[in-house]
Short mmCIF file of C-alpha atoms in Angstrom, two decimals:
data_model
loop_
_atom_site.label_atom_id
_atom_site.label_comp_id
_atom_site.label_asym_id
_atom_site.label_seq_id
_atom_site.Cartn_x
_atom_site.Cartn_y
_atom_site.Cartn_z
CA MET A 959 -115.34 -111.04 -173.45
CA GLY A 960 -116.40 -107.41 -172.79
CA THR A 961 -115.46 -105.38 -169.80
CA ALA A 962 -118.92 -105.42 -168.29
CA GLU A 963 -119.11 -109.14 -168.71
CA TRP A 964 -115.73 -109.57 -167.04
CA ALA A 965 -116.84 -107.51 -164.03
CA HIS A 966 -119.73 -109.85 -163.48
CA SER A 967 -117.83 -112.92 -164.20
CA PRO A 968 -118.22 -115.59 -161.58
CA ASN A 969 -114.46 -116.05 -161.74
CA ALA A 970 -113.73 -112.43 -160.55
CA HIS A 971 -112.33 -112.18 -156.98
CA PRO A 972 -113.84 -109.35 -154.81
CA VAL A 973 -111.29 -107.26 -152.82
CA PRO A 974 -111.56 -108.32 -149.15
CA THR A 975 -112.94 -105.68 -146.79
CA THR A 976 -109.87 -106.03 -144.54
CA ILE A 977 -107.68 -104.53 -147.32
CA TYR A 978 -109.85 -101.45 -147.33
CA LEU A 979 -109.62 -101.29 -143.58
CA LEU A 980 -105.89 -101.68 -143.61
CA ALA A 981 -105.55 -99.00 -146.26
CA GLY A 982 -107.72 -96.69 -144.18
CA LEU A 983 -105.69 -97.39 -141.08
CA ALA A 984 -102.48 -96.74 -143.01
CA VAL A 985 -103.82 -93.37 -144.10
CA LEU A 986 -104.93 -92.55 -140.53
CA LEU A 987 -101.52 -93.70 -139.22
CA GLY A 988 -99.77 -91.48 -141.71
CA ILE A 989 -101.87 -88.54 -140.64
CA ALA A 990 -101.15 -89.33 -137.00
CA VAL A 991 -97.40 -89.51 -137.72
CA VAL A 992 -97.51 -86.11 -139.52
CA ALA A 993 -99.46 -84.63 -136.68
CA LEU A 994 -97.01 -86.08 -134.15
CA VAL A 995 -94.05 -84.69 -136.09
CA LEU A 996 -95.66 -81.28 -136.22
CA ALA A 997 -96.43 -81.47 -132.51
CA LEU A 998 -92.82 -82.44 -131.73
CA ARG A 999 -91.55 -79.53 -133.85
CA LYS A 1000 -93.85 -77.12 -131.93
CA ALA A 1001 -92.68 -78.66 -128.63
CA ARG A 1002 -89.08 -78.20 -129.63
CA ALA A 1003 -89.71 -74.64 -130.70
CA ARG A 1004 -91.44 -73.98 -127.31
CA LYS A 1005 -88.50 -75.62 -125.54
CA ARG A 1006 -86.02 -73.37 -127.38
CA LEU A 1007 -88.14 -70.33 -126.50
CA LEU A 1008 -88.24 -71.47 -122.83
CA GLU A 1009 -84.52 -72.05 -122.86
CA ARG A 1010 -83.87 -68.54 -124.25
CA TYR A 1011 -86.29 -67.15 -121.67
CA VAL A 1012 -84.44 -68.96 -118.86
CA VAL A 1013 -81.09 -67.65 -120.12
CA LYS A 1014 -82.49 -64.12 -120.18
CA LEU A 1015 -83.85 -64.57 -116.60
CA GLN A 1016 -80.44 -65.89 -115.38
CA SER A 1017 -78.71 -62.96 -117.06
CA ALA A 1018 -81.10 -60.51 -115.44
CA GLU A 1019 -80.57 -62.20 -112.09
CA ARG A 1020 -76.80 -61.89 -112.44
CA SER A 1021 -77.16 -58.26 -113.45
CA LEU A 1022 -79.36 -57.52 -110.46
CA LYS A 1023 -76.99 -59.25 -108.07
CA LYS A 1024 -74.07 -57.36 -109.55
CA HIS A 1025 -75.76 -54.00 -109.17
CA ALA A 1026 -76.99 -54.94 -105.65
CA PHE A 1027 -73.62 -56.14 -104.25
CA PHE A 1028 -70.88 -54.61 -106.40
CA ASP A 1029 -69.66 -51.12 -107.10
CA PRO A 1030 -70.53 -50.36 -110.78
CA LEU A 1031 -67.30 -48.42 -111.38
CA THR A 1032 -64.61 -50.60 -109.90
CA GLY A 1033 -66.40 -53.95 -109.72
CA LEU A 1034 -65.44 -54.23 -106.04
CA PRO A 1035 -67.90 -55.33 -103.33
CA ASN A 1036 -70.03 -52.43 -102.10
CA ARG A 1037 -71.08 -51.68 -98.49
CA LEU A 1038 -73.88 -54.27 -98.60
CA LEU A 1039 -71.58 -57.12 -99.64
CA LEU A 1040 -68.95 -55.81 -97.26
CA MET A 1041 -71.35 -56.32 -94.37
CA ASP A 1042 -71.96 -59.89 -95.47
CA ARG A 1043 -68.18 -60.56 -95.81
CA PHE A 1044 -67.63 -59.05 -92.31
CA GLN A 1045 -70.30 -61.36 -90.86
CA ARG A 1046 -68.61 -64.39 -92.45
CA ALA A 1047 -65.18 -63.37 -91.22
CA MET A 1048 -66.58 -62.75 -87.75
CA GLN A 1049 -68.20 -66.20 -87.65
CA HIS A 1050 -64.96 -67.82 -88.81
CA ALA A 1051 -62.92 -65.92 -86.18
CA LYS A 1052 -65.31 -67.07 -83.46
CA ARG A 1053 -65.08 -70.73 -84.50
CA SER A 1054 -61.35 -70.69 -84.83
CA HIS A 1055 -60.64 -68.30 -81.92
CA THR A 1056 -58.62 -65.95 -84.11
CA GLN A 1057 -58.68 -62.24 -84.99
CA PHE A 1058 -58.68 -60.38 -88.27
CA ALA A 1059 -57.85 -56.83 -89.40
CA VAL A 1060 -60.03 -54.26 -91.09
CA LEU A 1061 -58.25 -51.44 -92.94
CA MET A 1062 -59.68 -48.21 -94.25
CA VAL A 1063 -57.83 -46.57 -97.13
CA ASP A 1064 -58.38 -42.97 -98.27
CA LEU A 1065 -56.66 -41.31 -101.26
CA ASN A 1066 -54.91 -38.09 -100.31
CA LYS A 1067 -55.07 -35.96 -103.53
CA PHE A 1068 -58.12 -37.44 -105.21
CA LYS A 1069 -60.25 -34.28 -104.99
CA ALA A 1070 -57.44 -32.15 -106.57
CA ILE A 1071 -57.07 -34.62 -109.47
CA ASN A 1072 -60.86 -34.67 -109.97
CA ASP A 1073 -61.03 -30.86 -110.00
CA THR A 1074 -57.99 -30.45 -112.29
CA TYR A 1075 -58.48 -33.21 -114.86
CA GLY A 1076 -62.18 -34.00 -114.56
CA HIS A 1077 -64.36 -36.85 -113.35
CA GLY A 1078 -63.15 -39.17 -116.10
CA ALA A 1079 -59.59 -38.90 -114.71
CA GLY A 1080 -61.03 -39.50 -111.22
CA ASP A 1081 -62.73 -42.70 -112.45
CA THR A 1082 -59.40 -43.85 -113.98
CA VAL A 1083 -57.68 -43.29 -110.65
CA LEU A 1084 -60.33 -45.22 -108.69
CA VAL A 1085 -60.28 -48.21 -111.06
CA THR A 1086 -56.52 -48.34 -111.07
CA VAL A 1087 -56.26 -48.14 -107.26
CA ALA A 1088 -59.00 -50.80 -106.91
CA GLN A 1089 -57.02 -53.17 -109.18
CA ARG A 1090 -53.83 -52.53 -107.30
CA LEU A 1091 -55.41 -53.05 -103.90
CA VAL A 1092 -56.75 -56.44 -105.04
CA SER A 1093 -53.31 -57.42 -106.32
CA VAL A 1094 -51.65 -56.68 -102.95
CA VAL A 1095 -53.90 -58.87 -100.78
CA ARG A 1096 -54.76 -62.52 -100.95
CA SER A 1097 -57.76 -63.84 -102.84
CA SER A 1098 -59.38 -64.89 -99.55
CA ASP A 1099 -59.34 -61.27 -98.34
CA THR A 1100 -61.95 -58.62 -99.27
CA VAL A 1101 -61.39 -55.26 -100.93
CA ALA A 1102 -64.53 -53.11 -100.98
CA ARG A 1103 -65.36 -49.53 -102.01
CA LEU A 1104 -67.53 -47.54 -99.58
CA GLY A 1105 -67.92 -44.65 -101.99
CA GLY A 1106 -65.87 -41.65 -103.14
CA ASP A 1107 -62.26 -42.46 -102.65
CA GLU A 1108 -62.68 -44.64 -99.55
CA PHE A 1109 -61.83 -48.37 -99.60
CA VAL A 1110 -62.14 -50.96 -96.91
CA LEU A 1111 -60.09 -54.18 -96.68
CA ILE A 1112 -60.97 -57.22 -94.56
CA ILE A 1113 -57.74 -59.08 -94.11
CA GLU A 1114 -58.40 -62.55 -92.66
CA SER A 1115 -54.92 -63.71 -93.68
CA LEU A 1116 -53.49 -61.44 -90.92
CA THR A 1117 -53.68 -62.98 -87.49
CA GLU A 1118 -50.75 -61.27 -85.77
CA ARG A 1119 -50.49 -57.58 -85.15
CA GLU A 1120 -46.86 -57.51 -86.29
CA GLN A 1121 -47.98 -58.49 -89.82
CA ILE A 1122 -49.92 -55.25 -90.21
CA GLY A 1123 -46.75 -53.24 -90.56
CA VAL A 1124 -45.59 -55.31 -93.53
CA LEU A 1125 -48.90 -54.98 -95.28
CA GLY A 1126 -49.12 -51.26 -94.43
CA GLU A 1127 -45.77 -50.62 -96.14
CA LYS A 1128 -46.84 -52.48 -99.23
CA LEU A 1129 -50.06 -50.52 -99.44
CA MET A 1130 -48.28 -47.14 -98.90
CA GLU A 1131 -45.78 -48.02 -101.66
CA MET A 1132 -48.64 -49.02 -103.98
CA LEU A 1133 -50.60 -45.86 -103.31
CA ALA A 1134 -47.54 -43.69 -104.06
CA GLN A 1135 -47.05 -45.19 -107.50
CA ASP A 1136 -47.85 -42.99 -110.47
CA ILE A 1137 -51.12 -43.48 -112.33
CA LEU A 1138 -51.29 -42.78 -116.07
CA LEU A 1139 -54.39 -40.77 -117.08
CA ASP A 1140 -56.09 -40.98 -120.46
CA CYS A 1141 -54.76 -37.53 -121.29
CA GLY A 1142 -51.14 -38.85 -120.96
CA THR A 1143 -50.44 -37.19 -117.65
CA ARG A 1144 -49.01 -39.12 -114.76
CA VAL A 1145 -50.28 -38.32 -111.31
CA SER A 1146 -49.27 -39.46 -107.84
CA LEU A 1147 -51.79 -39.47 -104.99
CA GLY A 1148 -50.53 -41.21 -101.95
CA GLY A 1149 -52.95 -42.40 -99.32
CA SER A 1150 -53.83 -42.65 -95.66
CA ILE A 1151 -54.52 -45.97 -93.93
CA GLY A 1152 -56.10 -46.81 -90.61
CA PHE A 1153 -56.86 -50.20 -89.20
CA ALA A 1154 -58.79 -51.96 -86.45
CA TRP A 1155 -58.94 -55.50 -85.14
CA TYR A 1156 -61.80 -57.81 -84.56
CA PRO A 1157 -62.71 -58.54 -81.73
CA LYS A 1158 -60.44 -56.15 -79.82
CA ASP A 1159 -61.82 -52.94 -81.33
CA GLY A 1160 -65.49 -53.91 -81.62
CA ASP A 1161 -67.92 -56.65 -82.48
CA THR A 1162 -69.85 -54.90 -85.24
CA LEU A 1163 -68.76 -53.52 -88.59
CA LYS A 1164 -69.90 -50.03 -87.54
CA ASP A 1165 -67.68 -50.06 -84.43
CA ILE A 1166 -64.71 -51.50 -86.31
CA LEU A 1167 -64.99 -48.86 -89.11
CA GLU A 1168 -65.18 -46.06 -86.59
CA VAL A 1169 -61.84 -47.16 -85.00
CA ALA A 1170 -60.25 -47.64 -88.43
CA ASP A 1171 -61.57 -44.24 -89.56
CA GLN A 1172 -60.00 -42.52 -86.49
CA ALA A 1173 -56.73 -44.23 -87.15
CA MET A 1174 -56.87 -43.22 -90.82
CA TYR A 1175 -57.49 -39.57 -89.87
CA PHE A 1176 -54.40 -39.71 -87.59
CA CYS A 1177 -52.42 -41.08 -90.49
CA LYS A 1178 -53.67 -38.27 -92.81
CA THR A 1179 -52.94 -35.48 -90.30
CA SER A 1180 -49.65 -36.79 -88.97
CA GLY A 1181 -48.26 -38.57 -91.98
CA LEU A 1182 -47.72 -41.66 -89.89
CA MET A 1183 -49.57 -44.94 -89.90
CA PRO A 1184 -50.37 -45.92 -86.33
CA LEU A 1185 -49.23 -49.49 -85.63
#
């Protein structure tokens, strides 16, 4: 029997229409799956881009906060953050009916070292002193740099006036220690310290710092730390 005859044979079985439909649906489903996979890949790529963007934003936020609240050289809190720490300490003192000390520290020979060895040496001195100040006080206390060679300490761990003498001696000993400069020279500065108490000496940071500054000037001119 020939091919043409076979095709028109009454015994031939026509392919059901549903098979064609199913085949078409399978193709469409395959296309949809491919499109979905591609869409998911794009979504994942967008998610990764968004995640990287969020990380960059968070990094920029941290950098802005660091520059806004911390001294770029020493990493200590600056005047702005010092004001915030003072407000917190003041609120805590009011709630607990206690007092706290604010100390102002000034380096005695800083200008001479700056003039003799250069600003790089001055920066080394400031960073070293900052690290040593932090090591002397407790982690709950605040060490801030106002600028130049002036530092301010908020000492909430001191609640009795007698304790200030012990801390003052530690600070004086620390300030008298040699500092090794990058050029290999060892220098000794010494320092002057003045302190004030909240709330006895004032109820604002400005008033407290004025009292501490006067006490520091007395220490610098007389060589004694007023207790």
